[in-house]
Amino acid sequence: MANIWYIQVNRFCNNQCHFCSNTSNWNNITFERWLELIDDFISRKYSWIIFTWWEPTLSPDLPKWIDYAKQKNINCRIISNGMMCSNIDYIKTLKTAWLSLIHFSLYSYILEIHDFLTDTPWSYKKLLKAIQNALKLWIRVQLNCVINKYNQNHLDKTTKFIVNNFPDIKHFVWNNLDPQMMRQTEIALSTLPDFDIAWKNLVRTMTFLESTWRTFRVERLPICFMRGFERASTETRKIVKHEERIVHFLDSRNTFQELEWEHERAIECEKCDLKSICAGIYEKKAYYNYVKVISQKLSKEEKEKIISKIKMDE
Ligand code: SF4
């Protein structure tokens, strides 16, 4: 079981992604609060801490926290936009603190699209430099990507670009866009994906990655859009393995424990044989009301096969 604790360490960023799901409030976690959280983490026996949103590398205490966590034998990783890590002297401070894993967020292999989505010139070039720096220092890198209208038709090309240029990257994560908390501007709302286009491209991409023995996960995508790869759904995995997750927010939500993974349902879900292991449709009523899910028919054995594959995975 991989129970994960996400800790927001600050709420400001040096990119301005249109679809960012955590608006800036300029809060920072204090060093004392951080120590309290670590003690709580140890008592709960969680597997990983992830330092995240907005941009953890903008917190001057980050190397100190990573170092402290390592001393306590806690696995930790960061999710980053790569802006700070494009500076080799900065990323060396993370390496010295024994950071072993970074998730970098790349939205497209096309410079103009990535820079448009981050609303930050040079973010693409800096991100590629950051990946180079991390790999040079033997820090493991994994790739995160938010599926959206502007990249949904070339997820496969973006993935192949990374595999060709950075063959040491072995794990990919796609998150379906979370519109609930993002800016409600015209541009932000224009990023909502078309599932009918995205799923075909995503299934092609997963087929390719599987052929290269790489691994991947997909979040917030109903599993009727990823048949054959249901085991890669983060929610399905959590349902099957009874995993939980804690998120420490730097706003009124404070510390929030998630034990249930079910989103909303469509009428089609009622007769679907995958229902008990599918989370349904995230934010269906408010945003994804245009999504047409398809009820699935499969035998008991087929479903058991999906479940046992998930149980066998780490
Ligand atoms: S339960 Fe609903 S969303 Fe899930 S696979 Fe079935 S039809 Fe799709």
PDB file of C-alpha atoms and ligand atoms in Angstrom:
ATOM      1  CA  MET A   1       0.000   0.000   0.000  1.00  0.00           C
ATOM      2  CA  ALA A   2       1.328   3.465  -0.887  1.00  0.00           C
ATOM      3  CA  ASN A   3      -0.306   6.056   1.317  1.00  0.00           C
ATOM      4  CA  ILE A   4       0.896   9.491   0.303  1.00  0.00           C
ATOM      5  CA  TRP A   5       0.993  12.808   2.099  1.00  0.00           C
ATOM      6  CA  TYR A   6       0.996  15.967  -0.019  1.00  0.00           C
ATOM      7  CA  ILE A   7       2.329  19.054   1.726  1.00  0.00           C
ATOM      8  CA  GLN A   8       1.826  22.504   0.280  1.00  0.00           C
ATOM      9  CA  VAL A   9       4.890  24.428   1.345  1.00  0.00           C
ATOM     10  CA  ASN A  10       4.030  27.738  -0.262  1.00  0.00           C
ATOM     11  CA  ARG A  11       1.276  29.339  -2.282  1.00  0.00           C
ATOM     12  CA  PHE A  12       3.130  31.367  -4.870  1.00  0.00           C
ATOM     13  CA  CYS A  13       4.872  30.450  -8.100  1.00  0.00           C
ATOM     14  CA  ASN A  14       7.238  31.623 -10.800  1.00  0.00           C
ATOM     15  CA  ASN A  15       4.941  30.186 -13.530  1.00  0.00           C
ATOM     16  CA  GLN A  16       1.323  31.271 -13.979  1.00  0.00           C
ATOM     17  CA  CYS A  17      -0.328  28.179 -15.480  1.00  0.00           C
ATOM     18  CA  HIS A  18      -3.824  29.048 -16.646  1.00  0.00           C
ATOM     19  CA  PHE A  19      -5.306  25.876 -15.170  1.00  0.00           C
ATOM     20  CA  CYS A  20      -3.448  25.901 -11.843  1.00  0.00           C
ATOM     21  CA  SER A  21      -5.809  24.538  -9.210  1.00  0.00           C
ATOM     22  CA  ASN A  22      -4.405  26.447  -6.237  1.00  0.00           C
ATOM     23  CA  THR A  23      -4.736  30.201  -6.390  1.00  0.00           C
ATOM     24  CA  SER A  24      -2.000  32.275  -4.817  1.00  0.00           C
ATOM     25  CA  ASN A  25      -2.477  33.545  -1.267  1.00  0.00           C
ATOM     26  CA  TRP A  26       1.235  34.108  -0.542  1.00  0.00           C
ATOM     27  CA  ASN A  27       1.156  31.737   2.433  1.00  0.00           C
ATOM     28  CA  ASN A  28       4.242  29.795   3.494  1.00  0.00           C
ATOM     29  CA  ILE A  29       4.426  26.854   5.832  1.00  0.00           C
ATOM     30  CA  THR A  30       6.386  27.653   8.988  1.00  0.00           C
ATOM     31  CA  PHE A  31       9.320  25.540  10.042  1.00  0.00           C
ATOM     32  CA  GLU A  32       7.561  24.667  13.342  1.00  0.00           C
ATOM     33  CA  ARG A  33       4.381  23.541  11.574  1.00  0.00           C
ATOM     34  CA  TRP A  34       6.485  21.437   9.266  1.00  0.00           C
ATOM     35  CA  LEU A  35       8.061  19.618  12.250  1.00  0.00           C
ATOM     36  CA  GLU A  36       4.590  18.900  13.664  1.00  0.00           C
ATOM     37  CA  LEU A  37       3.505  17.453  10.314  1.00  0.00           C
ATOM     38  CA  ILE A  38       6.568  15.216  10.120  1.00  0.00           C
ATOM     39  CA  ASP A  39       5.890  13.794  13.570  1.00  0.00           C
ATOM     40  CA  ASP A  40       2.283  13.131  12.570  1.00  0.00           C
ATOM     41  CA  PHE A  41       3.488  11.525   9.332  1.00  0.00           C
ATOM     42  CA  ILE A  42       5.798   9.148  11.231  1.00  0.00           C
ATOM     43  CA  SER A  43       3.008   8.075  13.589  1.00  0.00           C
ATOM     44  CA  ARG A  44       0.662   7.254  10.673  1.00  0.00           C
ATOM     45  CA  LYS A  45       3.211   5.091   8.810  1.00  0.00           C
ATOM     46  CA  TYR A  46       2.628   6.709   5.409  1.00  0.00           C
ATOM     47  CA  SER A  47       5.010   5.799   2.567  1.00  0.00           C
ATOM     48  CA  TRP A  48       5.821   9.097   0.865  1.00  0.00           C
ATOM     49  CA  ILE A  49       5.784  12.847   1.426  1.00  0.00           C
ATOM     50  CA  ILE A  50       5.381  14.966  -1.687  1.00  0.00           C
ATOM     51  CA  PHE A  51       6.293  18.653  -1.446  1.00  0.00           C
ATOM     52  CA  THR A  52       4.118  20.497  -3.840  1.00  0.00           C
ATOM     53  CA  TRP A  53       2.023  23.487  -4.966  1.00  0.00           C
ATOM     54  CA  TRP A  54       2.622  26.074  -5.842  1.00  0.00           C
ATOM     55  CA  GLU A  55       6.314  25.800  -6.356  1.00  0.00           C
ATOM     56  CA  PRO A  56       8.225  24.160  -3.483  1.00  0.00           C
ATOM     57  CA  THR A  57      11.637  25.212  -4.824  1.00  0.00           C
ATOM     58  CA  LEU A  58      10.741  28.826  -3.990  1.00  0.00           C
ATOM     59  CA  SER A  59      10.815  27.952  -0.275  1.00  0.00           C
ATOM     60  CA  PRO A  60      14.301  28.629   1.076  1.00  0.00           C
ATOM     61  CA  ASP A  61      13.780  25.926   3.742  1.00  0.00           C
ATOM     62  CA  LEU A  62      13.133  23.139   1.202  1.00  0.00           C
ATOM     63  CA  PRO A  63      16.659  21.582   1.325  1.00  0.00           C
ATOM     64  CA  LYS A  64      16.497  21.695   5.139  1.00  0.00           C
ATOM     65  CA  TRP A  65      13.135  19.868   5.161  1.00  0.00           C
ATOM     66  CA  ILE A  66      14.319  17.215   2.708  1.00  0.00           C
ATOM     67  CA  ASP A  67      17.451  16.676   4.766  1.00  0.00           C
ATOM     68  CA  TYR A  68      15.414  16.348   7.984  1.00  0.00           C
ATOM     69  CA  ALA A  69      12.986  13.905   6.362  1.00  0.00           C
ATOM     70  CA  LYS A  70      15.883  11.775   5.117  1.00  0.00           C
ATOM     71  CA  GLN A  71      17.401  11.670   8.590  1.00  0.00           C
ATOM     72  CA  LYS A  72      14.067  10.251   9.791  1.00  0.00           C
ATOM     73  CA  ASN A  73      14.125   7.671   6.973  1.00  0.00           C
ATOM     74  CA  ILE A  74      11.127   9.248   5.230  1.00  0.00           C
ATOM     75  CA  ASN A  75      10.801   8.990   1.449  1.00  0.00           C
ATOM     76  CA  CYS A  76      10.182  12.389  -0.062  1.00  0.00           C
ATOM     77  CA  ARG A  77       9.903  13.866  -3.518  1.00  0.00           C
ATOM     78  CA  ILE A  78       8.946  17.199  -5.034  1.00  0.00           C
ATOM     79  CA  ILE A  79       6.692  18.262  -7.895  1.00  0.00           C
ATOM     80  CA  SER A  80       8.292  21.188  -9.687  1.00  0.00           C
ATOM     81  CA  ASN A  81       7.997  23.362 -12.788  1.00  0.00           C
ATOM     82  CA  GLY A  82      11.789  23.230 -13.278  1.00  0.00           C
ATOM     83  CA  MET A  83      12.376  26.990 -13.244  1.00  0.00           C
ATOM     84  CA  MET A  84      14.702  26.973 -10.217  1.00  0.00           C
ATOM     85  CA  CYS A  85      16.264  23.601 -11.052  1.00  0.00           C
ATOM     86  CA  SER A  86      17.461  24.991 -14.385  1.00  0.00           C
ATOM     87  CA  ASN A  87      20.162  26.569 -12.226  1.00  0.00           C
ATOM     88  CA  ILE A  88      22.748  23.860 -11.541  1.00  0.00           C
ATOM     89  CA  ASP A  89      23.914  25.526  -8.308  1.00  0.00           C
ATOM     90  CA  TYR A  90      20.372  25.486  -6.938  1.00  0.00           C
ATOM     91  CA  ILE A  91      19.607  21.871  -7.817  1.00  0.00           C
ATOM     92  CA  LYS A  92      22.923  20.839  -6.227  1.00  0.00           C
ATOM     93  CA  THR A  93      21.515  22.066  -2.882  1.00  0.00           C
ATOM     94  CA  LEU A  94      18.647  19.578  -3.268  1.00  0.00           C
ATOM     95  CA  LYS A  95      21.065  16.827  -4.204  1.00  0.00           C
ATOM     96  CA  THR A  96      23.211  17.626  -1.164  1.00  0.00           C
ATOM     97  CA  ALA A  97      20.051  17.269   0.969  1.00  0.00           C
ATOM     98  CA  TRP A  98      19.647  13.782  -0.572  1.00  0.00           C
ATOM     99  CA  LEU A  99      16.600  14.458  -2.702  1.00  0.00           C
ATOM    100  CA  SER A 100      16.224  11.358  -4.842  1.00  0.00           C
ATOM    101  CA  LEU A 101      13.095  11.987  -6.945  1.00  0.00           C
ATOM    102  CA  ILE A 102      11.606  14.967  -8.792  1.00  0.00           C
ATOM    103  CA  HIS A 103       8.401  15.086 -10.821  1.00  0.00           C
ATOM    104  CA  PHE A 104       8.728  17.781 -13.468  1.00  0.00           C
ATOM    105  CA  SER A 105       5.589  19.129 -15.159  1.00  0.00           C
ATOM    106  CA  LEU A 106       5.768  19.314 -18.953  1.00  0.00           C
ATOM    107  CA  TYR A 107       2.603  20.093 -20.903  1.00  0.00           C
ATOM    108  CA  SER A 108       3.774  19.735 -24.504  1.00  0.00           C
ATOM    109  CA  TYR A 109       6.837  19.015 -26.616  1.00  0.00           C
ATOM    110  CA  ILE A 110       5.946  22.181 -28.532  1.00  0.00           C
ATOM    111  CA  LEU A 111       7.681  25.186 -26.969  1.00  0.00           C
ATOM    112  CA  GLU A 112       4.927  27.667 -27.846  1.00  0.00           C
ATOM    113  CA  ILE A 113       2.179  25.506 -26.312  1.00  0.00           C
ATOM    114  CA  HIS A 114       4.059  24.826 -23.071  1.00  0.00           C
ATOM    115  CA  ASP A 115       4.959  28.519 -22.649  1.00  0.00           C
ATOM    116  CA  PHE A 116       1.394  29.533 -23.481  1.00  0.00           C
ATOM    117  CA  LEU A 117      -0.077  27.152 -20.875  1.00  0.00           C
ATOM    118  CA  THR A 118       2.390  28.260 -18.181  1.00  0.00           C
ATOM    119  CA  ASP A 119       1.881  31.876 -19.247  1.00  0.00           C
ATOM    120  CA  THR A 120       5.632  32.248 -18.727  1.00  0.00           C
ATOM    121  CA  PRO A 121       8.189  32.855 -21.491  1.00  0.00           C
ATOM    122  CA  TRP A 122      11.275  30.583 -21.364  1.00  0.00           C
ATOM    123  CA  SER A 123       9.539  28.085 -19.077  1.00  0.00           C
ATOM    124  CA  TYR A 124       9.928  25.296 -21.671  1.00  0.00           C
ATOM    125  CA  LYS A 125      13.661  25.851 -22.189  1.00  0.00           C
ATOM    126  CA  LYS A 126      14.277  26.125 -18.450  1.00  0.00           C
ATOM    127  CA  LEU A 127      12.328  22.933 -17.807  1.00  0.00           C
ATOM    128  CA  LEU A 128      14.386  20.949 -20.319  1.00  0.00           C
ATOM    129  CA  LYS A 129      17.556  22.334 -18.739  1.00  0.00           C
ATOM    130  CA  ALA A 130      16.239  21.313 -15.284  1.00  0.00           C
ATOM    131  CA  ILE A 131      15.634  17.736 -16.492  1.00  0.00           C
ATOM    132  CA  GLN A 132      19.188  17.618 -17.869  1.00  0.00           C
ATOM    133  CA  ASN A 133      20.597  18.962 -14.576  1.00  0.00           C
ATOM    134  CA  ALA A 134      18.660  16.487 -12.432  1.00  0.00           C
ATOM    135  CA  LEU A 135      19.691  13.468 -14.506  1.00  0.00           C
ATOM    136  CA  LYS A 136      23.300  14.651 -14.555  1.00  0.00           C
ATOM    137  CA  LEU A 137      23.238  14.652 -10.727  1.00  0.00           C
ATOM    138  CA  TRP A 138      21.649  11.175 -10.641  1.00  0.00           C
ATOM    139  CA  ILE A 139      18.352  12.461  -9.297  1.00  0.00           C
ATOM    140  CA  ARG A 140      15.509  10.261 -10.583  1.00  0.00           C
ATOM    141  CA  VAL A 141      13.042  12.175 -12.766  1.00  0.00           C
ATOM    142  CA  GLN A 142       9.405  11.387 -13.515  1.00  0.00           C
ATOM    143  CA  LEU A 143       7.173  13.371 -15.861  1.00  0.00           C
ATOM    144  CA  ASN A 144       3.804  14.909 -14.946  1.00  0.00           C
ATOM    145  CA  CYS A 145       1.413  16.299 -17.542  1.00  0.00           C
ATOM    146  CA  VAL A 146      -2.007  17.947 -17.202  1.00  0.00           C
ATOM    147  CA  ILE A 147      -4.307  16.734 -19.995  1.00  0.00           C
ATOM    148  CA  ASN A 148      -6.003  19.736 -21.585  1.00  0.00           C
ATOM    149  CA  LYS A 149      -7.477  21.030 -24.830  1.00  0.00           C
ATOM    150  CA  TYR A 150      -4.129  22.306 -26.123  1.00  0.00           C
ATOM    151  CA  ASN A 151      -2.133  19.076 -25.707  1.00  0.00           C
ATOM    152  CA  GLN A 152      -4.837  16.384 -25.975  1.00  0.00           C
ATOM    153  CA  ASN A 153      -4.008  15.566 -29.604  1.00  0.00           C
ATOM    154  CA  HIS A 154      -0.253  15.079 -29.127  1.00  0.00           C
ATOM    155  CA  LEU A 155       0.258  13.425 -25.733  1.00  0.00           C
ATOM    156  CA  ASP A 156       1.969  10.608 -27.644  1.00  0.00           C
ATOM    157  CA  LYS A 157       4.408  12.942 -29.411  1.00  0.00           C
ATOM    158  CA  THR A 158       5.279  14.693 -26.156  1.00  0.00           C
ATOM    159  CA  THR A 159       5.955  11.338 -24.503  1.00  0.00           C
ATOM    160  CA  LYS A 160       8.082  10.073 -27.407  1.00  0.00           C
ATOM    161  CA  PHE A 161      10.028  13.334 -27.380  1.00  0.00           C
ATOM    162  CA  ILE A 162      10.894  12.750 -23.715  1.00  0.00           C
ATOM    163  CA  VAL A 163      11.698   9.057 -24.189  1.00  0.00           C
ATOM    164  CA  ASN A 164      13.985   9.853 -27.140  1.00  0.00           C
ATOM    165  CA  ASN A 165      15.791  12.732 -25.451  1.00  0.00           C
ATOM    166  CA  PHE A 166      15.790  11.484 -21.852  1.00  0.00           C
ATOM    167  CA  PRO A 167      15.692   7.679 -21.983  1.00  0.00           C
ATOM    168  CA  ASP A 168      16.393   7.478 -18.225  1.00  0.00           C
ATOM    169  CA  ILE A 169      12.869   8.744 -17.488  1.00  0.00           C
ATOM    170  CA  LYS A 170      10.818   5.621 -16.791  1.00  0.00           C
ATOM    171  CA  HIS A 171       7.541   6.844 -15.274  1.00  0.00           C
ATOM    172  CA  PHE A 172       4.832   9.204 -16.551  1.00  0.00           C
ATOM    173  CA  VAL A 173       1.776  10.697 -14.816  1.00  0.00           C
ATOM    174  CA  TRP A 174      -1.204  12.340 -16.537  1.00  0.00           C
ATOM    175  CA  ASN A 175      -3.675  14.326 -14.489  1.00  0.00           C
ATOM    176  CA  ASN A 176      -6.982  15.244 -15.936  1.00  0.00           C
ATOM    177  CA  LEU A 177      -7.561  18.945 -15.478  1.00  0.00           C
ATOM    178  CA  ASP A 178      -9.123  20.032 -12.162  1.00  0.00           C
ATOM    179  CA  PRO A 179     -11.378  22.990 -13.023  1.00  0.00           C
ATOM    180  CA  GLN A 180     -12.907  23.404  -9.579  1.00  0.00           C
ATOM    181  CA  MET A 181     -10.207  25.601  -8.091  1.00  0.00           C
ATOM    182  CA  MET A 182      -8.594  27.100 -11.180  1.00  0.00           C
ATOM    183  CA  ARG A 183      -8.902  30.685 -12.344  1.00  0.00           C
ATOM    184  CA  GLN A 184     -12.276  31.192 -14.007  1.00  0.00           C
ATOM    185  CA  THR A 185     -10.927  33.257 -16.904  1.00  0.00           C
ATOM    186  CA  GLU A 186     -11.898  32.678 -20.515  1.00  0.00           C
ATOM    187  CA  ILE A 187      -8.451  31.271 -21.321  1.00  0.00           C
ATOM    188  CA  ALA A 188      -8.439  28.979 -18.281  1.00  0.00           C
ATOM    189  CA  LEU A 189     -11.869  27.576 -19.148  1.00  0.00           C
ATOM    190  CA  SER A 190     -10.791  27.099 -22.769  1.00  0.00           C
ATOM    191  CA  THR A 191      -8.282  24.485 -21.559  1.00  0.00           C
ATOM    192  CA  LEU A 192     -10.987  21.947 -20.574  1.00  0.00           C
ATOM    193  CA  PRO A 193     -10.217  18.793 -22.586  1.00  0.00           C
ATOM    194  CA  ASP A 194     -12.341  16.905 -25.058  1.00  0.00           C
ATOM    195  CA  PHE A 195     -12.282  13.349 -23.675  1.00  0.00           C
ATOM    196  CA  ASP A 196     -13.132  11.796 -27.053  1.00  0.00           C
ATOM    197  CA  ILE A 197      -9.923  13.184 -28.535  1.00  0.00           C
ATOM    198  CA  ALA A 198      -7.744  12.811 -25.449  1.00  0.00           C
ATOM    199  CA  TRP A 199      -8.518   9.162 -24.694  1.00  0.00           C
ATOM    200  CA  LYS A 200      -7.530   7.852 -28.135  1.00  0.00           C
ATOM    201  CA  ASN A 201      -4.230   9.667 -27.929  1.00  0.00           C
ATOM    202  CA  LEU A 202      -3.650   8.606 -24.351  1.00  0.00           C
ATOM    203  CA  VAL A 203      -4.311   4.917 -25.058  1.00  0.00           C
ATOM    204  CA  ARG A 204      -1.815   5.113 -27.961  1.00  0.00           C
ATOM    205  CA  THR A 205       0.700   6.695 -25.592  1.00  0.00           C
ATOM    206  CA  MET A 206       0.229   4.062 -22.882  1.00  0.00           C
ATOM    207  CA  THR A 207       0.566   1.288 -25.483  1.00  0.00           C
ATOM    208  CA  PHE A 208       3.868   2.813 -26.578  1.00  0.00           C
ATOM    209  CA  LEU A 209       5.160   3.190 -23.008  1.00  0.00           C
ATOM    210  CA  GLU A 210       4.201  -0.350 -22.139  1.00  0.00           C
ATOM    211  CA  SER A 211       6.183  -1.606 -25.145  1.00  0.00           C
ATOM    212  CA  THR A 212       9.256   0.127 -23.665  1.00  0.00           C
ATOM    213  CA  TRP A 213       8.669  -1.350 -20.156  1.00  0.00           C
ATOM    214  CA  ARG A 214       7.887   2.050 -18.711  1.00  0.00           C
ATOM    215  CA  THR A 215       5.181   2.688 -16.122  1.00  0.00           C
ATOM    216  CA  PHE A 216       2.429   5.329 -15.948  1.00  0.00           C
ATOM    217  CA  ARG A 217      -0.576   6.562 -13.996  1.00  0.00           C
ATOM    218  CA  VAL A 218      -3.687   8.515 -14.970  1.00  0.00           C
ATOM    219  CA  GLU A 219      -5.751  10.599 -12.568  1.00  0.00           C
ATOM    220  CA  ARG A 220      -9.382  11.736 -12.866  1.00  0.00           C
ATOM    221  CA  LEU A 221     -10.163   9.926 -16.105  1.00  0.00           C
ATOM    222  CA  PRO A 222     -13.171   7.551 -16.028  1.00  0.00           C
ATOM    223  CA  ILE A 223     -11.848   4.085 -16.785  1.00  0.00           C
ATOM    224  CA  CYS A 224     -14.218   3.511 -19.725  1.00  0.00           C
ATOM    225  CA  PHE A 225     -11.844   5.959 -21.504  1.00  0.00           C
ATOM    226  CA  MET A 226      -8.810   3.794 -20.760  1.00  0.00           C
ATOM    227  CA  ARG A 227      -9.937   0.218 -21.408  1.00  0.00           C
ATOM    228  CA  GLY A 228      -7.057  -2.200 -21.269  1.00  0.00           C
ATOM    229  CA  PHE A 229      -5.207   0.164 -18.922  1.00  0.00           C
ATOM    230  CA  GLU A 230      -7.630   0.345 -15.987  1.00  0.00           C
ATOM    231  CA  ARG A 231      -4.806  -0.675 -13.667  1.00  0.00           C
ATOM    232  CA  ALA A 232      -3.106   2.695 -14.378  1.00  0.00           C
ATOM    233  CA  SER A 233      -5.984   4.721 -12.932  1.00  0.00           C
ATOM    234  CA  THR A 234      -4.844   6.228  -9.636  1.00  0.00           C
ATOM    235  CA  GLU A 235      -8.387   6.210  -8.239  1.00  0.00           C
ATOM    236  CA  THR A 236      -9.014   2.573  -9.270  1.00  0.00           C
ATOM    237  CA  ARG A 237      -5.745   1.586  -7.606  1.00  0.00           C
ATOM    238  CA  LYS A 238      -6.729   3.401  -4.446  1.00  0.00           C
ATOM    239  CA  ILE A 239     -10.165   1.749  -4.404  1.00  0.00           C
ATOM    240  CA  VAL A 240      -8.663  -1.728  -4.918  1.00  0.00           C
ATOM    241  CA  LYS A 241      -5.837  -1.251  -2.423  1.00  0.00           C
ATOM    242  CA  HIS A 242      -7.833   0.776   0.130  1.00  0.00           C
ATOM    243  CA  GLU A 243      -5.255   3.526   0.025  1.00  0.00           C
ATOM    244  CA  GLU A 244      -5.623   6.894   1.652  1.00  0.00           C
ATOM    245  CA  ARG A 245      -4.039  10.260   1.162  1.00  0.00           C
ATOM    246  CA  ILE A 246      -3.556  13.369   3.256  1.00  0.00           C
ATOM    247  CA  VAL A 247      -3.166  16.832   1.788  1.00  0.00           C
ATOM    248  CA  HIS A 248      -1.919  19.699   3.900  1.00  0.00           C
ATOM    249  CA  PHE A 249      -3.340  22.853   2.305  1.00  0.00           C
ATOM    250  CA  LEU A 250      -2.156  26.363   3.054  1.00  0.00           C
ATOM    251  CA  ASP A 251      -5.704  27.707   3.194  1.00  0.00           C
ATOM    252  CA  SER A 252      -8.917  27.192   5.157  1.00  0.00           C
ATOM    253  CA  ARG A 253      -9.006  23.489   4.219  1.00  0.00           C
ATOM    254  CA  ASN A 254      -5.923  22.931   6.405  1.00  0.00           C
ATOM    255  CA  THR A 255      -5.116  19.200   6.717  1.00  0.00           C
ATOM    256  CA  PHE A 256      -7.503  17.026   4.776  1.00  0.00           C
ATOM    257  CA  GLN A 257      -7.584  13.234   4.763  1.00  0.00           C
ATOM    258  CA  GLU A 258      -9.072  11.484   1.721  1.00  0.00           C
ATOM    259  CA  LEU A 259     -10.396   7.968   2.268  1.00  0.00           C
ATOM    260  CA  GLU A 260     -13.139   7.876  -0.374  1.00  0.00           C
ATOM    261  CA  TRP A 261     -12.368   8.081  -4.071  1.00  0.00           C
ATOM    262  CA  GLU A 262     -15.793   8.214  -5.654  1.00  0.00           C
ATOM    263  CA  HIS A 263     -16.641  11.250  -7.813  1.00  0.00           C
ATOM    264  CA  GLU A 264     -19.986  11.700  -9.589  1.00  0.00           C
ATOM    265  CA  ARG A 265     -21.900   9.176 -11.714  1.00  0.00           C
ATOM    266  CA  ALA A 266     -23.792   9.179 -14.992  1.00  0.00           C
ATOM    267  CA  ILE A 267     -26.893   7.059 -15.688  1.00  0.00           C
ATOM    268  CA  GLU A 268     -24.664   4.788 -17.797  1.00  0.00           C
ATOM    269  CA  CYS A 269     -22.600   3.958 -14.695  1.00  0.00           C
ATOM    270  CA  GLU A 270     -25.480   2.138 -13.023  1.00  0.00           C
ATOM    271  CA  LYS A 271     -25.263  -0.895 -15.322  1.00  0.00           C
ATOM    272  CA  CYS A 272     -21.515  -0.789 -15.799  1.00  0.00           C
ATOM    273  CA  ASP A 273     -19.533  -3.849 -14.724  1.00  0.00           C
ATOM    274  CA  LEU A 274     -16.581  -1.645 -13.771  1.00  0.00           C
ATOM    275  CA  LYS A 275     -18.589   0.507 -11.378  1.00  0.00           C
ATOM    276  CA  SER A 276     -17.205  -0.982  -8.153  1.00  0.00           C
ATOM    277  CA  ILE A 277     -13.615  -0.153  -9.146  1.00  0.00           C
ATOM    278  CA  CYS A 278     -14.253   3.116 -11.010  1.00  0.00           C
ATOM    279  CA  ALA A 279     -14.389   6.534  -9.351  1.00  0.00           C
ATOM    280  CA  GLY A 280     -16.760   7.893 -11.998  1.00  0.00           C
ATOM    281  CA  ILE A 281     -16.570  11.414 -13.385  1.00  0.00           C
ATOM    282  CA  TYR A 282     -14.806  14.163 -11.482  1.00  0.00           C
ATOM    283  CA  GLU A 283     -16.817  17.411 -11.289  1.00  0.00           C
ATOM    284  CA  LYS A 284     -19.456  16.054 -13.681  1.00  0.00           C
ATOM    285  CA  LYS A 285     -22.258  18.458 -12.802  1.00  0.00           C
ATOM    286  CA  ALA A 286     -20.224  21.641 -12.612  1.00  0.00           C
ATOM    287  CA  TYR A 287     -17.743  21.186 -15.480  1.00  0.00           C
ATOM    288  CA  TYR A 288     -17.535  17.823 -17.196  1.00  0.00           C
ATOM    289  CA  ASN A 289     -21.247  17.616 -18.001  1.00  0.00           C
ATOM    290  CA  TYR A 290     -20.385  17.176 -21.703  1.00  0.00           C
ATOM    291  CA  VAL A 291     -18.535  13.902 -21.094  1.00  0.00           C
ATOM    292  CA  LYS A 292     -20.287  10.832 -22.525  1.00  0.00           C
ATOM    293  CA  VAL A 293     -19.251   7.743 -20.612  1.00  0.00           C
ATOM    294  CA  ILE A 294     -19.922   4.256 -21.934  1.00  0.00           C
ATOM    295  CA  SER A 295     -21.255   1.460 -19.753  1.00  0.00           C
ATOM    296  CA  GLN A 296     -18.877  -1.537 -19.902  1.00  0.00           C
ATOM    297  CA  LYS A 297     -19.645  -5.250 -20.106  1.00  0.00           C
ATOM    298  CA  LEU A 298     -17.030  -7.700 -18.938  1.00  0.00           C
ATOM    299  CA  SER A 299     -16.894 -11.124 -17.351  1.00  0.00           C
ATOM    300  CA  LYS A 300     -16.157 -11.737 -13.686  1.00  0.00           C
ATOM    301  CA  GLU A 301     -12.802 -13.250 -14.718  1.00  0.00           C
ATOM    302  CA  GLU A 302     -11.819 -10.165 -16.738  1.00  0.00           C
ATOM    303  CA  LYS A 303     -12.582  -7.912 -13.806  1.00  0.00           C
ATOM    304  CA  GLU A 304     -10.714 -10.175 -11.378  1.00  0.00           C
ATOM    305  CA  LYS A 305      -7.718 -10.018 -13.699  1.00  0.00           C
ATOM    306  CA  ILE A 306      -7.658  -6.202 -13.491  1.00  0.00           C
ATOM    307  CA  ILE A 307      -7.908  -6.322  -9.698  1.00  0.00           C
ATOM    308  CA  SER A 308      -5.205  -8.931  -9.258  1.00  0.00           C
ATOM    309  CA  LYS A 309      -2.817  -7.029 -11.562  1.00  0.00           C
ATOM    310  CA  ILE A 310      -3.237  -3.941  -9.375  1.00  0.00           C
ATOM    311  CA  LYS A 311      -2.697  -5.953  -6.201  1.00  0.00           C
ATOM    312  CA  MET A 312       0.489  -7.450  -7.627  1.00  0.00           C
ATOM    313  CA  ASP A 313       1.948  -4.013  -8.437  1.00  0.00           C
ATOM    314  CA  GLU A 314       3.930  -2.037  -5.880  1.00  0.00           C
TER     315      GLU A 314
HETATM  316  S1  SF4 B   1     -18.712   3.341 -13.927  1.00  0.00           S
HETATM  317 FE1  SF4 B   1     -19.266   5.009 -15.352  1.00  0.00          FE
HETATM  318  S2  SF4 B   1     -17.443   6.210 -15.595  1.00  0.00           S
HETATM  319 FE2  SF4 B   1     -16.841   4.247 -14.700  1.00  0.00          FE
HETATM  320  S3  SF4 B   1     -16.249   2.951 -16.422  1.00  0.00           S
HETATM  321 FE3  SF4 B   1     -18.413   2.588 -16.009  1.00  0.00          FE
HETATM  322  S4  SF4 B   1     -19.517   4.024 -17.342  1.00  0.00           S
HETATM  323 FE4  SF4 B   1     -17.413   4.725 -17.237  1.00  0.00          FE
END
